[in-house]
mmCIF file of C-alpha atoms in Angstrom:
data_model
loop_
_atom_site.group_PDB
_atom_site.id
_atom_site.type_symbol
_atom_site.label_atom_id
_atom_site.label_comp_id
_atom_site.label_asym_id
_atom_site.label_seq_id
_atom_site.Cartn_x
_atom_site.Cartn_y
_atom_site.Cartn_z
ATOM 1 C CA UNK A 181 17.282 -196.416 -209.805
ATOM 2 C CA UNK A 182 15.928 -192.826 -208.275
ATOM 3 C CA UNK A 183 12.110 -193.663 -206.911
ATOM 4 C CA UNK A 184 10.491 -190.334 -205.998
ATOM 5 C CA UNK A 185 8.054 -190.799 -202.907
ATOM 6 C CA UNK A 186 4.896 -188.270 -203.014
ATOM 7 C CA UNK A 187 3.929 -187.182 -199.521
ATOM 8 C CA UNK A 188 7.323 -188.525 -198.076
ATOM 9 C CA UNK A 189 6.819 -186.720 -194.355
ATOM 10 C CA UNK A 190 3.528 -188.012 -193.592
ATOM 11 C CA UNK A 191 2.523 -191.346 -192.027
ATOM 12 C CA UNK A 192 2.457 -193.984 -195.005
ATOM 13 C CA UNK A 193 4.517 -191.925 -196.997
ATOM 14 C CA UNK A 194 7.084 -191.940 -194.533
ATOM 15 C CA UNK A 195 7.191 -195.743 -193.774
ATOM 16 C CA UNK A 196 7.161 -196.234 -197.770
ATOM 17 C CA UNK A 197 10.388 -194.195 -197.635
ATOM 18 C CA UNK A 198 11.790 -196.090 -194.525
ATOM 19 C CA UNK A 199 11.718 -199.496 -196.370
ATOM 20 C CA UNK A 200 12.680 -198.296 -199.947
ATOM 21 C CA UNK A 201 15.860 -196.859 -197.828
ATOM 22 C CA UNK A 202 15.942 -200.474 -195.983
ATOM 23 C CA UNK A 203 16.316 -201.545 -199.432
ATOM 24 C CA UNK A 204 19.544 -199.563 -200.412
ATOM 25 C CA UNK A 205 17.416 -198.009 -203.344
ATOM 26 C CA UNK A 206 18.078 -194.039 -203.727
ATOM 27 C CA UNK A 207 15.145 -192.486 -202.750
ATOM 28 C CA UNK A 208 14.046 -188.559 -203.680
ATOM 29 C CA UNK A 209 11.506 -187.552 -201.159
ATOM 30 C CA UNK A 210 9.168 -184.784 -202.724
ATOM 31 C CA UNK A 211 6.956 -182.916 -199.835
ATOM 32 C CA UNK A 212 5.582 -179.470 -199.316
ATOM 33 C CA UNK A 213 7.071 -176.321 -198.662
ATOM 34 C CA UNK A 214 5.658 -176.212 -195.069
ATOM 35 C CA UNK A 215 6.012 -179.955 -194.299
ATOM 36 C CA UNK A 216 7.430 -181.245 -191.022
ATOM 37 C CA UNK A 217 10.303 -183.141 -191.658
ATOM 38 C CA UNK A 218 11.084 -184.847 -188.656
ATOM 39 C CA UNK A 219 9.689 -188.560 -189.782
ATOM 40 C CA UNK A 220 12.373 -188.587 -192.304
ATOM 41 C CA UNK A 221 15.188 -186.945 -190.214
ATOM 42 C CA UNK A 222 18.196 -188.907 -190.616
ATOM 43 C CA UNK A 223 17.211 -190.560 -193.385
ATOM 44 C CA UNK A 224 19.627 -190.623 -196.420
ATOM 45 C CA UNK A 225 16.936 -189.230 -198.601
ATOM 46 C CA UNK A 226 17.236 -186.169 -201.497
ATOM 47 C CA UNK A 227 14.428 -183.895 -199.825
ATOM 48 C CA UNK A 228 12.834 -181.334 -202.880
ATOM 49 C CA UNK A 229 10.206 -179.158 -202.789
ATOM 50 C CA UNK A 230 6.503 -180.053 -204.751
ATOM 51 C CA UNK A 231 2.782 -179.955 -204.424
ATOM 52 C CA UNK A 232 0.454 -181.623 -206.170
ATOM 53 C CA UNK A 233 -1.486 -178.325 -206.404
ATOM 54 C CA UNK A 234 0.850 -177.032 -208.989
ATOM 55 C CA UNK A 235 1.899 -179.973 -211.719
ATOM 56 C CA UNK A 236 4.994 -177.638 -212.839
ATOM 57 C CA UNK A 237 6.827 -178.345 -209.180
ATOM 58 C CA UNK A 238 5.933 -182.157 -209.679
ATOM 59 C CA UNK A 239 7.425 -182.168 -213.506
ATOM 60 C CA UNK A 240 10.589 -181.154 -211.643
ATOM 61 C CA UNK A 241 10.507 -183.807 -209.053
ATOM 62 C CA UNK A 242 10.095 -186.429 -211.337
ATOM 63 C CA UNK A 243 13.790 -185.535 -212.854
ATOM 64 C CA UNK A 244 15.968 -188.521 -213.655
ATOM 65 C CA UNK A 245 13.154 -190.773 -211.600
ATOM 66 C CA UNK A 246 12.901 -194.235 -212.812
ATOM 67 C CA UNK A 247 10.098 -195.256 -210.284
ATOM 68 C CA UNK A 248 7.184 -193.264 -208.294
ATOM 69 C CA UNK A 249 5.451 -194.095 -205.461
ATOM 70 C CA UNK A 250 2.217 -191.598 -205.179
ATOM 71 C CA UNK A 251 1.286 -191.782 -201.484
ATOM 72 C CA UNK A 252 0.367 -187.753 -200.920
ATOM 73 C CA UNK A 253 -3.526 -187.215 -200.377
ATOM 74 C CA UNK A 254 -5.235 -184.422 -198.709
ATOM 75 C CA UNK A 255 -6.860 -187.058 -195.656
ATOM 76 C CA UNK A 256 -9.643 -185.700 -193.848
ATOM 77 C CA UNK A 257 -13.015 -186.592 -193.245
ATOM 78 C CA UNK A 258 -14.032 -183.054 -192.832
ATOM 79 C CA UNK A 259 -13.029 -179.932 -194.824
ATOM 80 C CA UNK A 260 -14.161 -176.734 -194.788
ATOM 81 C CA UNK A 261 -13.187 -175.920 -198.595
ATOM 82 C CA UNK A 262 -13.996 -179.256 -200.455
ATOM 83 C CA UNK A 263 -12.733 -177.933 -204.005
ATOM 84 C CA UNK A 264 -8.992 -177.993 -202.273
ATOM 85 C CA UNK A 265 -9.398 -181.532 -201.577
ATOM 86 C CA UNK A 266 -10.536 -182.326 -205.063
ATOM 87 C CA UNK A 267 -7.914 -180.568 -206.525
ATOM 88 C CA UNK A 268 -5.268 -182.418 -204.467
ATOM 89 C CA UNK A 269 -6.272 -185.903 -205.054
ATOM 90 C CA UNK A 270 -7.970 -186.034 -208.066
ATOM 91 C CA UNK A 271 -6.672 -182.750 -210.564
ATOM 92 C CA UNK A 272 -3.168 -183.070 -208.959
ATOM 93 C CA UNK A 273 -3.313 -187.107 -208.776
ATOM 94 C CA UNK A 274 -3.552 -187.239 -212.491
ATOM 95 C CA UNK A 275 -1.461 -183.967 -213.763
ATOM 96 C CA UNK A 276 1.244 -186.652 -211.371
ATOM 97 C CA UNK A 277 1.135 -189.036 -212.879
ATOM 98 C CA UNK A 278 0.653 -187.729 -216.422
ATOM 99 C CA UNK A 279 3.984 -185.821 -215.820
ATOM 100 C CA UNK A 280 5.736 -189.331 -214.926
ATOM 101 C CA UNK A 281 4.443 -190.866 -217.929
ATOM 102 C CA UNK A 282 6.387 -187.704 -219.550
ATOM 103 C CA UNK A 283 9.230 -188.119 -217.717
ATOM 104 C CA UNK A 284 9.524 -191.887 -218.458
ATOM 105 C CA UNK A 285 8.948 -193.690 -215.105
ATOM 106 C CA UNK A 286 9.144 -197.422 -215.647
ATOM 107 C CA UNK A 287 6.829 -198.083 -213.017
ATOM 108 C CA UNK A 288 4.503 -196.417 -210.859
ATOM 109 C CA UNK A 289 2.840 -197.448 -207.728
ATOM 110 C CA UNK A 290 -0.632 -195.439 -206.567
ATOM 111 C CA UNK A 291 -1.900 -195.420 -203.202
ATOM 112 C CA UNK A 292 -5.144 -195.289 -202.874
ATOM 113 C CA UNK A 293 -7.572 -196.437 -200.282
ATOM 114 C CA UNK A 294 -10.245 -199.081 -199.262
ATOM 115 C CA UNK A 295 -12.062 -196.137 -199.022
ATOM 116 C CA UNK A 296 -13.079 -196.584 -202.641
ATOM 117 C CA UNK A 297 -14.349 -200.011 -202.431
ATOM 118 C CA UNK A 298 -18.113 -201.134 -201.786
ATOM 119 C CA UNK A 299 -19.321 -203.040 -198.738
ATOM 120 C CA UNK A 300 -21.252 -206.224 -198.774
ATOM 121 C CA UNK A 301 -24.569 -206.650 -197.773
ATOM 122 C CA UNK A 302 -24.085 -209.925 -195.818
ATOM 123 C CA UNK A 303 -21.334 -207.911 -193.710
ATOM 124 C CA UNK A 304 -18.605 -210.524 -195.105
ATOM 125 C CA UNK A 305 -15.377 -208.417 -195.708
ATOM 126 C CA UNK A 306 -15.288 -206.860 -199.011
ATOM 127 C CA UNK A 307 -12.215 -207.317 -201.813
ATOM 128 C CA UNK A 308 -11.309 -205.432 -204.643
ATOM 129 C CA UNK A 309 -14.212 -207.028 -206.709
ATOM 130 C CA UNK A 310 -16.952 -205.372 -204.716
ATOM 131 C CA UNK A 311 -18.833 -203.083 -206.762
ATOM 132 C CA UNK A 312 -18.931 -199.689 -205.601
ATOM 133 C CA UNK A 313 -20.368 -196.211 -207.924
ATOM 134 C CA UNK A 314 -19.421 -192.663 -206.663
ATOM 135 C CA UNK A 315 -23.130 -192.045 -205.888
ATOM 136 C CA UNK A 316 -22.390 -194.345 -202.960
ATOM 137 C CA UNK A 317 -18.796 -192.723 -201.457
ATOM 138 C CA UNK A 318 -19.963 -191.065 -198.398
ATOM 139 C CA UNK A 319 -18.064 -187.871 -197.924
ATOM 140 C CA UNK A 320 -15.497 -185.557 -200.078
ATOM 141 C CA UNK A 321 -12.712 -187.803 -198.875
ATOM 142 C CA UNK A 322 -13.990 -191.047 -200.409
ATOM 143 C CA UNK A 323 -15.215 -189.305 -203.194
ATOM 144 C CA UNK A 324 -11.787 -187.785 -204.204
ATOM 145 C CA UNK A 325 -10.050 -190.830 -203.470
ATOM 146 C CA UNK A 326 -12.375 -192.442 -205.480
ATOM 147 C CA UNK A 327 -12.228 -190.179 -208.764
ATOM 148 C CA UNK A 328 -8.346 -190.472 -208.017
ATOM 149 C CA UNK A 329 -8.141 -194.460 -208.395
ATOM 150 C CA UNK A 330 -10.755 -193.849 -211.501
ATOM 151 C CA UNK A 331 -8.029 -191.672 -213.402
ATOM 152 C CA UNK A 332 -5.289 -194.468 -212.263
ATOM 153 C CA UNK A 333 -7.024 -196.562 -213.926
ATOM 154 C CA UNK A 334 -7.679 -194.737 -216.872
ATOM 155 C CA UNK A 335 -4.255 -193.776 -217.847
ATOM 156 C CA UNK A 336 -2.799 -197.609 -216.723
ATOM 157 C CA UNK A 337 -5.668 -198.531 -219.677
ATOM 158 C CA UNK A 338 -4.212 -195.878 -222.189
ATOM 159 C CA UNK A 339 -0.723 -197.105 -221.059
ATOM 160 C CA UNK A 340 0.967 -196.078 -218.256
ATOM 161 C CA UNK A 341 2.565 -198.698 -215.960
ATOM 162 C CA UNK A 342 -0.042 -198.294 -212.907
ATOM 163 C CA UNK A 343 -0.567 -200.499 -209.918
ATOM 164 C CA UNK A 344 -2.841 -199.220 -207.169
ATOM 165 C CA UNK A 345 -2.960 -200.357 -203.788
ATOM 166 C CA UNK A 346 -5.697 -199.583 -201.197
ATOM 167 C CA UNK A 347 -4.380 -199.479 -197.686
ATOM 168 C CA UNK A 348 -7.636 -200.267 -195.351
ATOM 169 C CA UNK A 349 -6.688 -198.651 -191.141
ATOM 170 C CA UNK A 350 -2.858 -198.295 -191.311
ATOM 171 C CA UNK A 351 -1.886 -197.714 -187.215
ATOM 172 C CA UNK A 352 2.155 -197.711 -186.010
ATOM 173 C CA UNK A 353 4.825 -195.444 -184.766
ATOM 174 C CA UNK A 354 4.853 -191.570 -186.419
ATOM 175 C CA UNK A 355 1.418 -190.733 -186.730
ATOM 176 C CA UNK A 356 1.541 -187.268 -185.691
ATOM 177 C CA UNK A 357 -1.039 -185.560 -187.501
ATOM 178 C CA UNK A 358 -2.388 -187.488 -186.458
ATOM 179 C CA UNK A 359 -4.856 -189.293 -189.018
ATOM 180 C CA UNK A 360 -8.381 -189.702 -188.371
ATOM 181 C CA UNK A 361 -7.887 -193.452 -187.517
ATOM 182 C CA UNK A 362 -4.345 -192.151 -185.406
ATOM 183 C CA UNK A 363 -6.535 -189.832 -183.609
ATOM 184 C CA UNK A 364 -8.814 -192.551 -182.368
ATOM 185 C CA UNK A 365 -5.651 -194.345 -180.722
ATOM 186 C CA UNK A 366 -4.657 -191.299 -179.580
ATOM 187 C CA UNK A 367 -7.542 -190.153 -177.680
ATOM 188 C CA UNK A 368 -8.256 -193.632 -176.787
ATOM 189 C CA UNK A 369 -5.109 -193.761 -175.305
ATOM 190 C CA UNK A 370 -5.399 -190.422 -173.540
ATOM 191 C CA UNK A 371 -8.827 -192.095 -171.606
ATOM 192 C CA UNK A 372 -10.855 -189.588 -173.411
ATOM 193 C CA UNK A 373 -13.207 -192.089 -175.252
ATOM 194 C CA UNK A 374 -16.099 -193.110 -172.289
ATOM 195 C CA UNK A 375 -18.292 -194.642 -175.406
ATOM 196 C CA UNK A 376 -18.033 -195.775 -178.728
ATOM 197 C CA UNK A 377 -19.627 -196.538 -181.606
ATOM 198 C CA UNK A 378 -20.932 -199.695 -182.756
ATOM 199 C CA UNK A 379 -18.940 -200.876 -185.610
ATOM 200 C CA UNK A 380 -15.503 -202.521 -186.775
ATOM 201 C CA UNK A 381 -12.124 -201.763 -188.535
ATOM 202 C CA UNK A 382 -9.379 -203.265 -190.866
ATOM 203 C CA UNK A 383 -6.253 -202.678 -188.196
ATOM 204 C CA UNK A 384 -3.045 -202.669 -190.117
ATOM 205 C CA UNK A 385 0.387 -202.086 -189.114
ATOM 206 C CA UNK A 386 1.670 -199.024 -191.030
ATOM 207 C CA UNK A 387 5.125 -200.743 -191.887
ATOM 208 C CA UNK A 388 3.233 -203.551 -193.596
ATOM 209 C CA UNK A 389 1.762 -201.554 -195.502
ATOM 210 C CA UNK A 390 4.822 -200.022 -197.016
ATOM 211 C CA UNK A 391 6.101 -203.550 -197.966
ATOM 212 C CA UNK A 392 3.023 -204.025 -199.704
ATOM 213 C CA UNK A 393 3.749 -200.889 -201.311
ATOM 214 C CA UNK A 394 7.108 -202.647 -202.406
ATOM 215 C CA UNK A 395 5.581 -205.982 -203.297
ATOM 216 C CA UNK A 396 3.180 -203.779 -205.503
ATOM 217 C CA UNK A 397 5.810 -202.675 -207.304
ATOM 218 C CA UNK A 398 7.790 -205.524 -207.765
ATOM 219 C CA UNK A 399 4.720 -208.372 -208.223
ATOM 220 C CA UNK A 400 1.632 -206.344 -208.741
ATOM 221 C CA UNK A 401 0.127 -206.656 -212.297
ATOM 222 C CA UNK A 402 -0.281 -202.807 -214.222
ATOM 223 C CA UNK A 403 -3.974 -201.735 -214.076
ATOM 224 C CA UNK A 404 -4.942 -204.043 -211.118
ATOM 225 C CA UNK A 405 -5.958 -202.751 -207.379
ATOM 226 C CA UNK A 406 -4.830 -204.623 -203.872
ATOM 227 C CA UNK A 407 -6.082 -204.578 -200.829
ATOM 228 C CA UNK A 408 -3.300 -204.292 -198.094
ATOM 229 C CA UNK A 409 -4.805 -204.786 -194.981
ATOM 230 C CA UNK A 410 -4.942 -206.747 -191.436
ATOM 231 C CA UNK A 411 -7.031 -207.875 -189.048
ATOM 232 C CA UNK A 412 -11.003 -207.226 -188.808
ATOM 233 C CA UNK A 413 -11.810 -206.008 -185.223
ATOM 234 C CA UNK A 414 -14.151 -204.452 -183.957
ATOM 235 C CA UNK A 415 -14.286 -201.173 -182.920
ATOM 236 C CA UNK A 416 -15.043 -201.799 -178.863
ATOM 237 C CA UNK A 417 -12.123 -204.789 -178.988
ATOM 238 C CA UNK A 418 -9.917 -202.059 -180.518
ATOM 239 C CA UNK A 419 -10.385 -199.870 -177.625
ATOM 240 C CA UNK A 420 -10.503 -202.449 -175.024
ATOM 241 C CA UNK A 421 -6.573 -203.700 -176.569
ATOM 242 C CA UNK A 422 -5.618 -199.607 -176.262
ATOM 243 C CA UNK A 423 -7.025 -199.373 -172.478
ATOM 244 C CA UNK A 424 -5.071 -202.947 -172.137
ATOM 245 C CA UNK A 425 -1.706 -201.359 -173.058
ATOM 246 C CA UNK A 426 -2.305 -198.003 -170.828
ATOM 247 C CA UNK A 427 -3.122 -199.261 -167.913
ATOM 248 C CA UNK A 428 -6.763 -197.886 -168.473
ATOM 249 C CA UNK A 429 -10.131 -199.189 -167.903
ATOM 250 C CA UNK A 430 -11.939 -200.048 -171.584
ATOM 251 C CA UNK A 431 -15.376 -197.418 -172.738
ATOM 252 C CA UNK A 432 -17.922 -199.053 -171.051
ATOM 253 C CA UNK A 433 -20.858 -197.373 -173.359
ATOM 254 C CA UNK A 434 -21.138 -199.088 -176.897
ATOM 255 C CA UNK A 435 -23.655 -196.598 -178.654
ATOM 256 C CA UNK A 436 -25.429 -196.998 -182.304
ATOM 257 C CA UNK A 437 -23.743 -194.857 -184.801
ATOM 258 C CA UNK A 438 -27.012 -193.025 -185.030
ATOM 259 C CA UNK A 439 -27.188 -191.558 -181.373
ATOM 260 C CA UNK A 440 -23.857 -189.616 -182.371
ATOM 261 C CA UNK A 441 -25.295 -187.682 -184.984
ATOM 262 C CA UNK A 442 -26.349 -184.312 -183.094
ATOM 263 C CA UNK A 443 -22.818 -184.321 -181.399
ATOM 264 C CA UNK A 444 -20.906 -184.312 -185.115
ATOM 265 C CA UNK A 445 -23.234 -181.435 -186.240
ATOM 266 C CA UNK A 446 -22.603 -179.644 -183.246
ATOM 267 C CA UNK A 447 -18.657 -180.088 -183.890
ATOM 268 C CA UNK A 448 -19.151 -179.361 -187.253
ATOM 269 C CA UNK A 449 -21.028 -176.187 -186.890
ATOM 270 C CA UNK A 450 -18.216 -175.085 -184.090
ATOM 271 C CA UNK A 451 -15.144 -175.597 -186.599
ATOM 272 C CA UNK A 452 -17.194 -173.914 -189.290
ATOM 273 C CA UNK A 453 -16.837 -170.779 -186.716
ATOM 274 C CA UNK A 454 -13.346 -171.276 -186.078
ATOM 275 C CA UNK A 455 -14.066 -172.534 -182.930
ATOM 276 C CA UNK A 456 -11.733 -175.717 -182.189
ATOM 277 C CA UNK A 457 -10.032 -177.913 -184.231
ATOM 278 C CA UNK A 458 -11.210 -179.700 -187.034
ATOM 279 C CA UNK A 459 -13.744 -181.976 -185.232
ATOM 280 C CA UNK A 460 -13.320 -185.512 -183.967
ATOM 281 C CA UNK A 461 -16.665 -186.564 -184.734
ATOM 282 C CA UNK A 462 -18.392 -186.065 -188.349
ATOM 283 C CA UNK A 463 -21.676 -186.323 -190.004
ATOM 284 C CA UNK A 464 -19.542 -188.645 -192.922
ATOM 285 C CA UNK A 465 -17.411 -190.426 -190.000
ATOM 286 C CA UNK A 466 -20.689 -191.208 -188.464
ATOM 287 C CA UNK A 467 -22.434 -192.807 -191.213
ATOM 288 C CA UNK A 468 -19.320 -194.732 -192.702
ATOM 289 C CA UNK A 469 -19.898 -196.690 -189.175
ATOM 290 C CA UNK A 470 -22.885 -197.690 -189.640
ATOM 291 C CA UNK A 471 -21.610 -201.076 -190.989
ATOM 292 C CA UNK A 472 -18.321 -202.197 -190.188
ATOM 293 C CA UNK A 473 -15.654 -201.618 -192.398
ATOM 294 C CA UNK A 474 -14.185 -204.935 -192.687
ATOM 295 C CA UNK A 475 -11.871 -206.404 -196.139
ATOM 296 C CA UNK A 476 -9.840 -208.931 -196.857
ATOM 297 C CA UNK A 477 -6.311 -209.009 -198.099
ATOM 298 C CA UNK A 478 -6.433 -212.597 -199.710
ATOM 299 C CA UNK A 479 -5.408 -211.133 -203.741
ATOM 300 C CA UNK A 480 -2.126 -209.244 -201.987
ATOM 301 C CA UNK A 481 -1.969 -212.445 -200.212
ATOM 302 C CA UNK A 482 -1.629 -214.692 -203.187
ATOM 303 C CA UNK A 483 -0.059 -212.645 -206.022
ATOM 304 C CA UNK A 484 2.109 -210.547 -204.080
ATOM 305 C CA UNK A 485 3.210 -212.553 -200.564
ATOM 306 C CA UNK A 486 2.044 -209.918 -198.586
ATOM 307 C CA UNK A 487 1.693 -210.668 -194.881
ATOM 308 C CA UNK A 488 0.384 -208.481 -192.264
ATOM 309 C CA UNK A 489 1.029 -208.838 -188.682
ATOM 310 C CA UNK A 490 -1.456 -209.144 -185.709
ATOM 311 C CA UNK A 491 -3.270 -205.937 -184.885
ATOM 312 C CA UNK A 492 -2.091 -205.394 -181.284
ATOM 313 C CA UNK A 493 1.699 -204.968 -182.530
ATOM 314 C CA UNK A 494 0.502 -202.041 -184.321
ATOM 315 C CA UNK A 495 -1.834 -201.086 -181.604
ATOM 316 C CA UNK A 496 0.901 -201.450 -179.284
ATOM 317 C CA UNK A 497 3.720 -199.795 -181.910
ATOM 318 C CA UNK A 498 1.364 -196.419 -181.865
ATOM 319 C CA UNK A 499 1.030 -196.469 -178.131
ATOM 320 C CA UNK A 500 4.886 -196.681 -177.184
ATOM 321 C CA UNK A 501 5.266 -193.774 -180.388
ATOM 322 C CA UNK A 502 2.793 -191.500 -178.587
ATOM 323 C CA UNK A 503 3.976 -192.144 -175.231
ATOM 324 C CA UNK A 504 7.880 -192.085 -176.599
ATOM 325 C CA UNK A 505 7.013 -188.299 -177.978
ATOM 326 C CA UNK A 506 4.833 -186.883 -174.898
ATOM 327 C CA UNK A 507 1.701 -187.298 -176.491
ATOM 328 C CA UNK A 508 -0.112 -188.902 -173.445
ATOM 329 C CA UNK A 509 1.069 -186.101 -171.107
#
């Protein structure tokens, strides 16, 4: 059985690919023309050329494919050009996944992200049954990701055999990007974090969740949505683990979300001018923190097996990667 893997070089996508190939399953790994492909290097893996921005290259892919995993997203929580990130995750999500209906696929497995889920008043972690509306996704990344899982679930309704799973903070070894989450290890690690901001995360080793991408597949019921998560921290303990495993002294300053405002416009306004990278604080980042972002994997739990591992093995996994690769100088 031939299982194509959408975004196969990136972080999750990679780690999806890792343990299909753990597996002994024959894995085609579909990524963009000017992908780095050193996450999958030695991999036995059929490497082909496709991009979600043109269906025709993804008809191709799908070739002789008996399963798909669709883990590619355009993952930033700020963009210059919005309309490119729409067009990746939501118009290219569902030409996808139309063309594997076309193509036959037997079973298809959609990543998508807790992103799209509400939060809960009472600050108890949220599941999949939390009501959320797109009026309330803050940003163009939650918004896409949200109209993406919409148009999942659409087309599992009219027939095709969907499962979705939404991965909450996944943190490990290859996050070179790195992702915004990655990036907070990263410059945690690097002592460059003095304060923080007052709020919490779902931590998540990224190998767990590709198994939960494979217990998806194998378990998961078509049309239903799982939360694959790990433990809820937050955001100062997080830092505090990171400064542990460096040898560094923890932030000292824990600040409201609120008091970071100005500095995200200001980085905003200086990437607008081409000045920098994109920014490390945003306007979105900063209000998505304004309550913690905490879930619960309890349905993955229960109808799948999932199991997720304590949070400092991933912290700790994406500390020894970065070091491993010179990325703490």
């Amino acid at each position: 059985m031939t299982t194509l893997v959408t975004g196969a070089s990136g972080f999750v996508g990679s780690a999806v690919v890792r343990a299909l190939v753990r597996r002994g399953e024959p894995v085609r790994a579909m990524v963009r023309s000017s992908s780095r492909l050193r996450l999958l290097e030695g991999l036995p893996v059929e490497v082909v050329i496709g991009d979600l921005a043109d269906p025709r290259t993804c008809a191709a892919a799908l070739k002789g494919c008996e399963a798909l995993f669709h883990v590619a997203a355009d993952y930033r929580l700020w963009v210059a050009e919005p309309a490119t990130m729409y067009r990746t995750n939501v118009e290219g999500t569902r030409a996808l996944l139309l063309a594997a209906g076309d193509a036959g696929v037997a079973r298809i497995v959609h990543t998508s992200s807790v992103a799209t889920l509400g939060r809960r008043p009472d600050r108890l972690p949220a599941d999949e049954t939390t009501p959320a509306t797109l009026a309330s996704m803050i940003g163009h990344y939650k918004r896409s990701k949200f109209l993406a899982e919409e148009a999942a679930r659409e087309l599992a309704q009219a027939g095709l055999p969907i499962v979705i799973v939404n991965p909450s903070a996944p943190i490990g070894p290859g996050d070179a990007r790195p992702t915004p989450t990655g990036r907070v290890v990263l410059e945690a690690a690097r002592g460059r974090m003095p304060a923080y901001v007052d709020t919490g995360l779902n931590v998540v080793h990224v190998d767990d969740v590709a198994e939960g991408h494979l217990l998806a597949f194998e378990r998961g019921s078509v049309g239903e949505r799982y939360v694959l998560g790990g433990d809820n921290l937050p955001l100062g303990e997080i830092l505090a683990t990171i400064a542990r495993l460096v040898g560094r002294r923890p932030p000292r300053w824990r600040l409201p979300a609120t008091a970071v405002l100005p500095v995200a416009f200001v980085a905003e306004a200086l990437a607008r001018l081409g000045i920098g990278a994109e920014p490390f604080v945003t306007r979105d980042g900063v209000r998505m923190a304004q309550k913690p972002m905490y879930f619960t994997s309890a349905k993955a739990e229960r109808e799948l097996g999932y199991r997720s591992r304590p949070a400092e093995e991933a912290l700790r996994d994406a500390v020894s990667w970065y070091r491993s690769h010179g990325h703490l100088g």
